[in-house]
Amino acid sequence: MTANIDAAKAALSHMEIDDAGPQLKTKSRDFFWYSPVLKARLDHVLGDFVVAPRNEAEVIEVLRTCHAHDVPVTTRGAGTGNYGQAMPLAGGCVMHMKNMAAVKDVAPGRVVVEPGCLLKDVDAACIEHSGQELRMFSSTWATATIGGFVAGGSGGIGSITWGSLRDPGNIIRLRVVTMEAEPRVLEFRGEELARVSHAYGTNGIITEVEMPLAPAYDWVEMFVAFDDFMSAATFAVDVANLDGVLSKIASVYEAPIAHDYFQRVRPHVDEGTNLVGLMVAPHSMDGFLTFLGRTQGAELIYRSDDHDWQKHPGPVFEYGWNHTTLRALKVDPSITYLQVRFGFPEHLEKVAKIREMFSPEVLHHLEVIRENGKAMFAGLSLVKFTTEARLDEIVRLHEEAGCMIFNPHRYTLEEGGRQTVDDRQLAFKREADPKGLLNPGKMIAWDDPEFGFETMYAYPKLKAAE
Ligand code: FAD
């Protein structure tokens, strides 16, 4: 099977196409470089052309054409994903969804939107329509698309109350186009959503998304300082468990993260400050402040609706989730990160144990999330990178300590996820992408069903550097 790039490009030439220069390079990359391991392996990756369909009919045309000419297709939202999710490992077509960004319908509790719409634009439309907002969004809210969030993300701001994207009810419906000689348009709800959500676009292209909404608030954003790290972590979980207080995020930053990496926060903290970043609904502030007053060692150093900071710190959520890593990387390029699950009910014990084992080589950055109704931690720990061998050892020691790792130094769905084959996604790929042309190299189960996960998977058809 040899890709006929020129024939595909010629057939699609009536659409917006980039096939050279900086645009092609930029659109072939995402935030893979957060990982020194992926940076070493994927830096050269380049698609052959970028095409930007304007509607579902043009998506079908792109897929039909690329199928006919055996051209791989890697879909791109805004390319803010980590893990190299949106990178065309085998070259070919990058299908950019930027021109499919319409908000089609807003109703009580739901929005129907095209996949290329930015998360911030979804929220703006829903707020204007009826004072509603997305239940959860990634901290790349200002730049990322809803389609990319559903296909590549996991959760984020809002997960403290609503859990993760994979939880039943957090996506209502997806409309998906298959990669066949004559592409089909399918609709998925309920149990079937797992086939294509968080599948990196390896088995279908999402052309319409229906998401649940919650009431929108002017969230009060805060930083609370603690001298003692475990007190900060305990406080963050306790806030999530306050039955009468509505919160949207609770992030915990081990000292000296706030001092060393948060430039606008730095004048207000010292090296020993452990910080908690929060968003609380305005009507919950009395309840929150009551609880804060009962908490030993907690000092409210910033609230967005009442402060005297000379330099506005910007949205508190842009310190959380993977923005913490970004801020650290800007100051110290040798920093990388891990994604860790500190599961209920031993979340606090595990955090304490890992801290004993690794601090300061690994600094805790925790996000409180809800899983099966229980508040616990997603860790996006900051790691001082030395060697790949040491990074692998840190991963192994976390796992031996009972912490699940979603390894951000791998580019496959399985290794970045739960290290198991998702049979539903694989079965749907067999049906929807029989030639294996969608986002190649990202699903091990497709390429090498016998792979044992002892070493890092190396996609054999990774396009070589030129
Ligand atoms: P892209 O990166 O363009 O794509 C992501 C994946 O989805 C790719 O595999 C792509 O092929 C696929 N895809 C895109 N559109 C479609 C489509 N229409 N149909 C099928 N497949 C498609 N993630 C979180 O979950 N939570 C966070 O809080 C978070 N914070 C982040 C902070 C920073 C600073 C960075 C760099 C990343 C963060 N991420 C986070 C990762 C990423 O930003 C989010 O997952 C984001 O929502 C991805 O959207 P995107 O439009 O950039 O998708």
Coordinates of C-alpha atoms and ligand atoms in Angstrom, one line a residue:
M1 CA 0.0 0.0 0.0
T2 CA 1.8 3.1 -1.2
A3 CA 0.3 6.6 -0.6
N4 CA -0.3 8.6 -3.7
I5 CA 0.0 12.0 -2.0
D6 CA 0.0 14.0 -5.3
A7 CA -3.2 12.4 -6.5
A8 CA -5.0 13.1 -3.2
K9 CA -3.8 16.7 -3.1
A10 CA -4.9 17.3 -6.7
A11 CA -8.3 15.9 -6.0
L12 CA -8.7 18.2 -2.9
S13 CA -7.1 21.3 -4.4
H14 CA -10.4 23.2 -4.3
M15 CA -10.2 23.2 -0.5
E16 CA -7.8 25.3 1.7
I17 CA -4.5 23.4 1.5
D18 CA -1.0 24.1 2.9
D19 CA 1.7 21.8 1.6
A20 CA 5.0 23.6 2.4
G21 CA 6.8 26.1 4.7
P22 CA 6.2 27.0 8.3
Q23 CA 2.4 26.3 8.3
L24 CA 3.0 22.7 7.4
K25 CA 5.6 22.3 10.1
T26 CA 3.5 24.1 12.7
K27 CA 0.4 22.1 11.9
S28 CA 2.3 18.8 12.1
R29 CA 3.3 19.4 15.7
D30 CA 1.6 19.6 19.1
F31 CA 2.8 19.9 22.7
F32 CA 4.8 16.6 22.5
W33 CA 7.9 18.5 23.4
Y34 CA 6.9 18.6 27.1
S35 CA 8.4 15.1 27.0
P36 CA 12.2 14.9 26.4
V37 CA 11.5 11.2 25.4
L38 CA 9.0 12.2 22.7
K39 CA 11.1 15.2 21.7
A40 CA 14.0 12.9 20.9
R41 CA 11.8 10.7 18.7
L42 CA 9.2 12.9 17.1
D43 CA 10.8 16.3 16.5
H44 CA 11.2 15.6 12.8
V45 CA 7.6 14.5 12.1
L46 CA 6.0 16.2 9.2
G47 CA 2.8 15.8 7.3
D48 CA 2.7 16.1 3.5
F49 CA -0.2 18.5 3.4
V50 CA -2.8 20.2 5.6
V51 CA -6.4 20.5 4.4
A52 CA -9.1 22.4 6.3
P53 CA -12.7 21.1 5.4
R54 CA -15.5 23.6 6.0
N55 CA -18.3 21.1 6.7
E56 CA -19.2 17.5 7.1
A57 CA -19.6 16.9 3.4
E58 CA -16.0 18.1 2.9
V59 CA -14.8 15.8 5.7
I60 CA -16.4 13.0 3.8
E61 CA -14.7 14.1 0.6
V62 CA -11.3 14.2 2.3
L63 CA -11.7 10.8 3.8
R64 CA -13.0 9.2 0.6
T65 CA -10.2 10.7 -1.4
C66 CA -7.4 9.8 1.0
H67 CA -8.9 6.3 1.3
A68 CA -8.8 5.9 -2.5
H69 CA -5.1 7.0 -2.6
D70 CA -4.0 5.2 0.6
V71 CA -3.0 8.5 2.3
P72 CA -2.9 8.5 6.1
V73 CA -5.1 11.2 7.8
T74 CA -4.3 12.7 11.2
T75 CA -7.0 15.1 12.5
R76 CA -6.0 18.3 14.2
G77 CA -8.1 20.5 16.5
A78 CA -5.7 23.1 17.8
G79 CA -2.7 20.9 18.4
T80 CA -2.5 21.6 22.2
G81 CA -2.4 17.9 23.0
N82 CA 0.6 16.3 24.7
Y83 CA 1.6 12.7 23.9
G84 CA 2.1 13.6 20.2
Q85 CA -1.6 12.8 19.7
A86 CA -2.1 15.1 16.7
M87 CA 1.2 14.3 15.0
P88 CA 1.2 12.6 11.6
L89 CA 3.7 9.8 12.4
A90 CA 3.4 8.3 8.9
G91 CA 3.2 11.7 7.1
G92 CA 0.2 12.1 4.8
C93 CA -2.8 14.4 5.3
V94 CA -3.3 16.6 8.4
M95 CA -7.0 17.4 8.5
H96 CA -7.4 20.7 10.4
M97 CA -10.9 21.3 11.9
K98 CA -10.5 25.1 12.3
N99 CA -13.2 25.9 9.7
M100 CA -15.9 23.7 11.5
A101 CA -16.5 25.9 14.5
A102 CA -20.2 26.7 14.6
V103 CA -22.3 26.4 17.8
K104 CA -25.4 24.9 16.3
D105 CA -27.9 24.8 19.2
V106 CA -28.0 25.6 22.9
A107 CA -30.9 24.3 25.0
P108 CA -31.3 23.8 28.8
G109 CA -28.5 21.6 29.9
R110 CA -27.0 20.9 26.5
V111 CA -25.1 22.4 23.5
V112 CA -24.6 21.0 20.0
V113 CA -21.4 22.2 18.4
E114 CA -19.0 21.6 15.5
P115 CA -15.7 20.0 16.6
G116 CA -13.3 22.9 15.7
C117 CA -15.0 25.3 18.0
L118 CA -12.7 26.6 20.7
L119 CA -13.8 25.7 24.3
K120 CA -13.9 29.4 25.2
D121 CA -16.2 30.1 22.2
V122 CA -18.5 27.3 23.3
D123 CA -18.7 28.9 26.7
A124 CA -19.2 32.4 25.3
A125 CA -22.1 31.2 23.2
C126 CA -23.8 29.3 26.0
I127 CA -23.4 32.1 28.5
E128 CA -24.9 34.6 26.1
H129 CA -27.7 32.3 25.1
S130 CA -28.9 31.2 28.6
G131 CA -26.2 31.7 31.3
Q132 CA -24.8 28.2 30.9
E133 CA -21.3 26.9 30.6
L134 CA -19.4 23.6 29.9
R135 CA -19.3 21.3 32.9
M136 CA -15.6 20.8 32.4
F137 CA -12.8 22.1 30.2
S138 CA -9.1 21.7 29.8
S139 CA -6.9 24.4 31.1
T140 CA -6.2 25.2 27.4
W141 CA -9.7 26.6 27.3
A142 CA -8.6 29.7 25.4
T143 CA -6.9 27.8 22.6
A144 CA -8.1 24.2 22.4
T145 CA -11.1 22.8 20.5
I146 CA -14.1 20.8 21.8
G147 CA -13.4 18.0 19.3
G148 CA -9.8 17.8 20.4
F149 CA -10.9 17.8 24.1
V150 CA -13.3 14.9 23.5
A151 CA -10.9 12.9 21.3
G152 CA -7.7 13.5 23.2
G153 CA -8.4 15.1 26.6
S154 CA -9.5 13.6 29.9
G155 CA -11.0 16.3 32.1
G156 CA -9.9 19.3 33.9
I157 CA -11.5 22.4 35.4
G158 CA -14.8 21.1 36.6
S159 CA -13.6 17.5 37.2
I160 CA -13.7 18.2 41.0
T161 CA -17.5 18.2 40.7
W162 CA -18.3 16.3 37.5
G163 CA -15.6 13.7 37.2
S164 CA -13.9 12.9 33.9
L165 CA -15.0 13.0 30.3
R166 CA -15.1 9.2 30.3
D167 CA -17.8 9.1 33.0
P168 CA -21.3 8.4 31.7
G169 CA -23.2 11.6 31.2
N170 CA -20.3 13.9 30.5
I171 CA -20.6 13.5 26.7
I172 CA -24.2 13.3 25.3
R173 CA -23.6 12.4 21.6
L174 CA -20.9 12.3 19.0
R175 CA -21.4 12.3 15.2
V176 CA -18.6 10.4 13.5
V177 CA -17.5 9.9 9.9
T178 CA -15.7 6.6 9.0
M179 CA -12.7 6.1 6.7
E180 CA -14.0 3.8 4.0
A181 CA -14.3 3.7 0.3
E182 CA -17.7 5.4 0.9
P183 CA -17.5 7.0 4.4
R184 CA -20.5 6.5 6.7
V185 CA -21.9 8.9 9.1
L186 CA -22.8 7.4 12.5
E187 CA -24.1 8.7 15.8
F188 CA -23.0 7.5 19.2
R189 CA -24.6 7.8 22.6
G190 CA -24.3 6.1 25.9
E191 CA -22.2 3.0 26.0
E192 CA -21.1 3.4 22.4
L193 CA -19.4 6.7 23.1
A194 CA -16.4 4.8 24.4
R195 CA -15.6 3.6 20.9
V196 CA -14.5 7.0 19.7
S197 CA -14.1 9.3 22.7
H198 CA -10.4 9.5 23.7
A199 CA -9.4 7.5 20.7
Y200 CA -7.1 10.2 19.2
G201 CA -9.1 10.1 16.0
T202 CA -7.8 6.7 15.2
N203 CA -11.1 5.2 14.2
G204 CA -13.4 8.0 13.1
I205 CA -13.7 11.7 12.7
I206 CA -16.0 13.6 15.0
T207 CA -18.1 16.1 13.0
E208 CA -20.6 17.1 15.7
V209 CA -20.5 17.1 19.5
E210 CA -23.3 17.3 22.0
M211 CA -22.2 18.2 25.5
P212 CA -24.0 18.7 28.8
L213 CA -24.0 22.1 30.4
A214 CA -24.2 23.6 33.9
P215 CA -25.2 27.0 35.2
A216 CA -22.5 29.6 34.5
Y217 CA -21.1 31.7 37.4
D218 CA -18.6 34.5 37.9
W219 CA -16.3 32.0 39.7
V220 CA -14.3 33.6 42.5
E221 CA -10.6 32.6 42.0
M222 CA -8.3 32.2 45.0
F223 CA -4.9 31.2 46.2
V224 CA -4.6 29.8 49.7
A225 CA -1.1 29.4 51.3
F226 CA 0.1 26.8 53.7
D227 CA 3.4 26.1 55.3
D228 CA 2.7 22.4 55.5
F229 CA 2.2 20.5 52.3
M230 CA 0.0 17.7 53.6
S231 CA -2.3 20.3 55.2
A232 CA -2.6 21.9 51.8
A233 CA -3.4 18.6 50.1
T234 CA -5.9 17.7 52.8
F235 CA -7.6 21.1 52.6
A236 CA -8.0 20.8 48.8
V237 CA -9.8 17.4 49.2
D238 CA -11.9 18.7 52.1
V239 CA -13.1 21.6 49.9
A240 CA -14.2 19.1 47.3
N241 CA -16.1 17.2 50.0
L242 CA -18.0 20.3 51.3
D243 CA -21.5 19.3 50.5
G244 CA -22.8 22.9 50.5
V245 CA -20.0 24.6 48.5
L246 CA -19.7 24.5 44.7
S247 CA -16.2 24.5 43.4
K248 CA -14.7 24.2 39.9
I249 CA -11.0 23.5 40.6
A250 CA -8.7 22.8 43.6
S251 CA -5.0 22.5 42.6
V252 CA -2.2 21.9 45.1
Y253 CA 1.4 23.0 44.4
E254 CA 4.2 21.7 46.6
A255 CA 6.8 24.3 47.6
P256 CA 8.7 25.8 46.0
I257 CA 6.6 25.5 42.7
A258 CA 4.7 28.7 43.4
H259 CA 7.8 30.7 44.3
D260 CA 10.0 29.4 41.6
Y261 CA 7.7 29.0 38.6
F262 CA 4.6 31.3 39.1
Q263 CA 6.1 34.7 38.3
R264 CA 3.2 36.9 39.3
V265 CA 2.5 34.9 42.4
R266 CA 6.2 35.0 43.5
P267 CA 6.1 38.4 45.3
H268 CA 3.4 37.1 47.6
V269 CA 4.9 33.8 48.6
D270 CA 8.2 32.4 49.8
E271 CA 10.2 29.3 49.0
G272 CA 8.4 27.3 51.6
T273 CA 4.9 28.2 50.5
N274 CA 2.6 25.3 49.5
L275 CA -0.3 26.8 47.5
V276 CA -3.9 25.8 46.7
G277 CA -5.6 27.4 43.7
L278 CA -9.4 27.4 43.8
M279 CA -12.5 28.5 41.9
V280 CA -15.6 28.7 44.0
A281 CA -19.1 29.8 43.0
P282 CA -20.0 33.3 44.3
H283 CA -23.0 32.1 46.2
S284 CA -20.7 29.5 48.0
M285 CA -18.2 32.0 49.2
D286 CA -19.8 32.5 52.7
G287 CA -19.7 28.7 53.2
F288 CA -16.2 28.5 51.8
L289 CA -14.9 31.3 54.0
T290 CA -16.5 29.6 57.1
F291 CA -14.6 26.4 56.3
L292 CA -11.4 28.3 55.6
G293 CA -11.7 30.0 59.0
R294 CA -11.8 26.6 60.7
T295 CA -8.7 25.4 58.8
Q296 CA -5.5 25.7 60.8
G297 CA -2.5 27.2 58.9
A298 CA -4.5 28.4 55.9
E299 CA -3.9 31.9 54.6
L300 CA -6.0 33.4 51.9
I301 CA -3.5 35.4 49.9
Y302 CA -5.5 36.2 46.7
R303 CA -9.1 36.4 45.7
S304 CA -10.0 37.7 42.2
D305 CA -12.9 39.9 43.4
D306 CA -11.0 41.7 46.1
H307 CA -7.2 42.0 46.0
D308 CA -4.4 44.6 45.9
W309 CA -1.9 42.7 43.7
Q310 CA -0.3 45.1 41.4
K311 CA 0.0 42.6 38.6
H312 CA -3.1 40.5 38.0
P313 CA -2.1 36.9 38.0
G314 CA -4.5 35.9 35.2
P315 CA -7.0 33.1 35.5
V316 CA -6.2 30.8 38.4
F317 CA -7.0 27.7 36.2
E318 CA -4.1 28.7 34.0
Y319 CA -1.8 27.7 36.8
G320 CA -3.4 24.3 37.1
W321 CA -3.5 21.1 35.1
N322 CA -0.8 21.1 32.5
H323 CA -0.3 24.8 32.7
T324 CA 1.8 24.1 35.8
T325 CA 4.2 22.1 33.7
L326 CA 4.3 24.9 31.0
R327 CA 5.1 27.5 33.6
A328 CA 7.8 25.4 35.1
L329 CA 9.3 24.6 31.7
K330 CA 9.5 28.3 30.9
V331 CA 11.8 28.8 33.9
D332 CA 13.6 25.5 33.9
P333 CA 13.7 23.6 30.6
S334 CA 15.0 20.5 32.3
I335 CA 11.6 20.0 34.0
T336 CA 9.2 17.4 32.7
Y337 CA 6.1 15.7 34.2
L338 CA 4.2 12.6 35.0
Q339 CA 0.5 11.9 35.1
V340 CA -0.4 9.9 38.3
R341 CA -3.6 8.7 39.8
F342 CA -3.7 8.8 43.6
G343 CA -6.9 6.8 44.0
F344 CA -9.4 6.9 46.8
P345 CA -9.3 5.9 49.7
E346 CA -5.5 6.0 50.1
H347 CA -5.0 9.1 48.0
L348 CA -3.5 11.1 50.9
E349 CA -1.3 8.3 52.1
K350 CA 0.0 7.6 48.7
V351 CA 0.8 11.3 48.1
A352 CA 2.8 11.4 51.4
K353 CA 4.6 8.2 50.5
I354 CA 5.6 9.3 47.0
R355 CA 6.8 12.6 48.5
E356 CA 9.0 10.8 50.9
M357 CA 10.5 8.8 48.1
F358 CA 11.2 11.5 45.6
S359 CA 10.9 15.1 46.8
P360 CA 12.5 17.4 45.5
E361 CA 13.4 15.4 42.3
V362 CA 9.6 15.0 41.9
L363 CA 7.5 17.8 43.2
H364 CA 3.8 17.2 43.7
H365 CA 1.3 19.1 41.7
L366 CA -2.2 17.7 42.4
E367 CA -5.6 18.3 41.0
V368 CA -8.6 17.2 43.0
I369 CA -11.0 15.1 40.8
R370 CA -14.1 13.1 41.5
E371 CA -14.1 9.4 40.5
N372 CA -17.2 7.3 41.3
G373 CA -18.4 10.0 43.6
K374 CA -15.2 10.1 45.6
A375 CA -12.7 13.1 45.7
M376 CA -9.1 12.0 45.0
F377 CA -6.1 13.3 43.2
A378 CA -4.9 13.4 39.6
G379 CA -1.2 14.2 39.9
L380 CA 0.7 16.1 37.2
S381 CA 3.9 15.9 39.1
L382 CA 6.9 18.0 38.1
V383 CA 10.0 15.9 37.4
K384 CA 13.6 17.1 37.2
F385 CA 14.6 15.2 34.2
T386 CA 18.1 13.5 34.1
T387 CA 17.9 10.4 31.9
E388 CA 15.2 8.3 30.3
A389 CA 16.4 5.3 32.4
R390 CA 15.8 7.3 35.6
L391 CA 12.4 8.5 34.3
D392 CA 11.4 4.9 33.6
E393 CA 12.5 4.0 37.1
I394 CA 10.4 6.8 38.7
V395 CA 7.4 5.5 36.7
R396 CA 8.1 1.9 37.9
L397 CA 8.5 2.9 41.5
H398 CA 5.2 4.9 41.4
E399 CA 3.5 1.8 40.0
E400 CA 5.1 -0.4 42.7
A401 CA 3.7 2.0 45.3
G402 CA 0.2 1.4 44.0
C403 CA -0.2 4.6 41.9
M404 CA -1.5 4.3 38.3
I405 CA 0.6 6.2 35.7
F406 CA -0.7 7.6 32.5
N407 CA 2.6 7.9 30.9
P408 CA 3.0 11.2 29.0
H409 CA 6.3 10.0 27.5
R410 CA 4.6 7.6 25.1
Y411 CA 2.7 8.4 21.9
T412 CA 0.3 5.4 21.8
L413 CA -3.2 5.3 23.3
E414 CA -2.4 2.2 25.3
E415 CA 0.9 3.4 26.9
G416 CA -0.5 6.8 27.6
G417 CA -3.6 5.2 29.1
R418 CA -4.2 2.2 31.2
Q419 CA -1.7 0.0 29.3
T420 CA -4.4 -2.3 28.1
V421 CA -6.0 -2.7 24.7
D422 CA -9.4 -1.1 24.5
D423 CA -11.4 -3.8 22.7
R424 CA -14.2 -1.5 21.8
Q425 CA -12.0 1.0 20.1
L426 CA -10.1 -1.7 18.3
A427 CA -13.3 -3.4 17.1
F428 CA -14.6 -0.1 15.8
K429 CA -11.4 0.6 14.0
R430 CA -11.6 -2.7 12.2
E431 CA -15.1 -1.7 11.0
A432 CA -14.5 2.1 10.4
D433 CA -10.9 2.2 9.2
P434 CA -10.1 -1.1 7.5
K435 CA -7.0 0.2 5.8
G436 CA -5.6 1.6 9.1
L437 CA -5.2 5.1 7.7
L438 CA -6.5 7.2 10.6
N439 CA -3.8 8.6 12.9
P440 CA -1.4 5.7 12.3
G441 CA 1.0 4.5 14.9
K442 CA -1.2 5.5 17.9
M443 CA -3.0 2.2 18.5
I444 CA -0.6 -0.7 19.3
A445 CA -3.4 -3.2 19.3
W446 CA -3.9 -2.5 15.6
D447 CA -0.2 -2.7 14.6
D448 CA 1.2 -5.3 17.0
P449 CA -1.4 -7.2 18.9
E450 CA 1.3 -9.3 20.6
F451 CA 3.1 -6.4 22.1
G452 CA 4.0 -7.0 25.7
F453 CA 4.5 -3.5 27.1
E454 CA 7.9 -4.3 28.6
T455 CA 9.6 -1.6 26.6
M456 CA 8.5 1.6 24.8
Y457 CA 6.6 0.8 21.6
A458 CA 8.4 2.0 18.5
Y459 CA 6.0 2.5 15.5
P460 CA 7.9 0.7 12.7
K461 CA 6.4 3.0 10.0
L462 CA 7.4 6.3 11.8
K463 CA 8.5 8.5 8.9
A464 CA 12.2 8.9 9.0
A465 CA 13.9 12.3 9.5
E466 CA 15.0 13.8 6.2
Ligands
FAD1 P1 -5.5 18.4 19.4 O1 -4.3 18.4 20.1 O2 -5.5 19.0 18.0 O3 -6.0 16.9 19.2 C1 -6.1 16.0 20.3 C2 -6.4 14.6 19.7 O4 -7.7 14.6 19.2 C3 -5.5 14.2 18.5 O5 -5.3 12.8 18.6 C4 -6.4 14.5 17.3 O6 -6.1 13.7 16.2 C5 -7.8 14.2 17.8 N1 -8.8 15.0 17.2 C6 -9.0 16.4 17.2 N2 -10.1 16.7 16.6 C7 -10.7 15.6 16.2 C8 -12.0 15.3 15.6 N3 -12.8 16.2 15.2 N4 -12.3 14.0 15.4 C9 -11.5 13.0 15.8 N5 -10.3 13.2 16.4 C10 -9.9 14.5 16.6 N6 -6.0 18.1 28.6 C11 -7.0 17.8 29.5 O7 -7.7 16.9 29.3 N7 -7.2 18.6 30.6 C12 -6.4 19.7 30.8 O8 -6.6 20.5 31.8 C13 -5.3 20.0 30.0 N8 -4.5 21.0 30.2 C14 -3.5 21.3 29.3 C15 -2.6 22.4 29.5 C16 -1.5 22.7 28.6 C17 -0.7 23.9 28.8 C18 -1.4 21.8 27.5 C19 -0.3 22.1 26.5 C20 -2.2 20.7 27.2 C21 -3.3 20.5 28.1 N9 -4.1 19.4 27.9 C22 -5.1 19.1 28.8 C23 -4.1 18.7 26.7 C24 -4.9 19.4 25.5 O9 -4.7 20.7 25.6 C25 -6.4 19.1 25.7 O10 -6.7 17.7 25.7 C26 -7.2 19.8 24.5 O11 -8.5 19.8 24.8 C27 -6.9 19.2 23.2 O12 -7.6 20.0 22.2 P2 -7.0 20.4 20.8 O13 -8.0 21.1 20.0 O14 -5.7 21.1 21.0 O15 -6.7 18.9 20.3

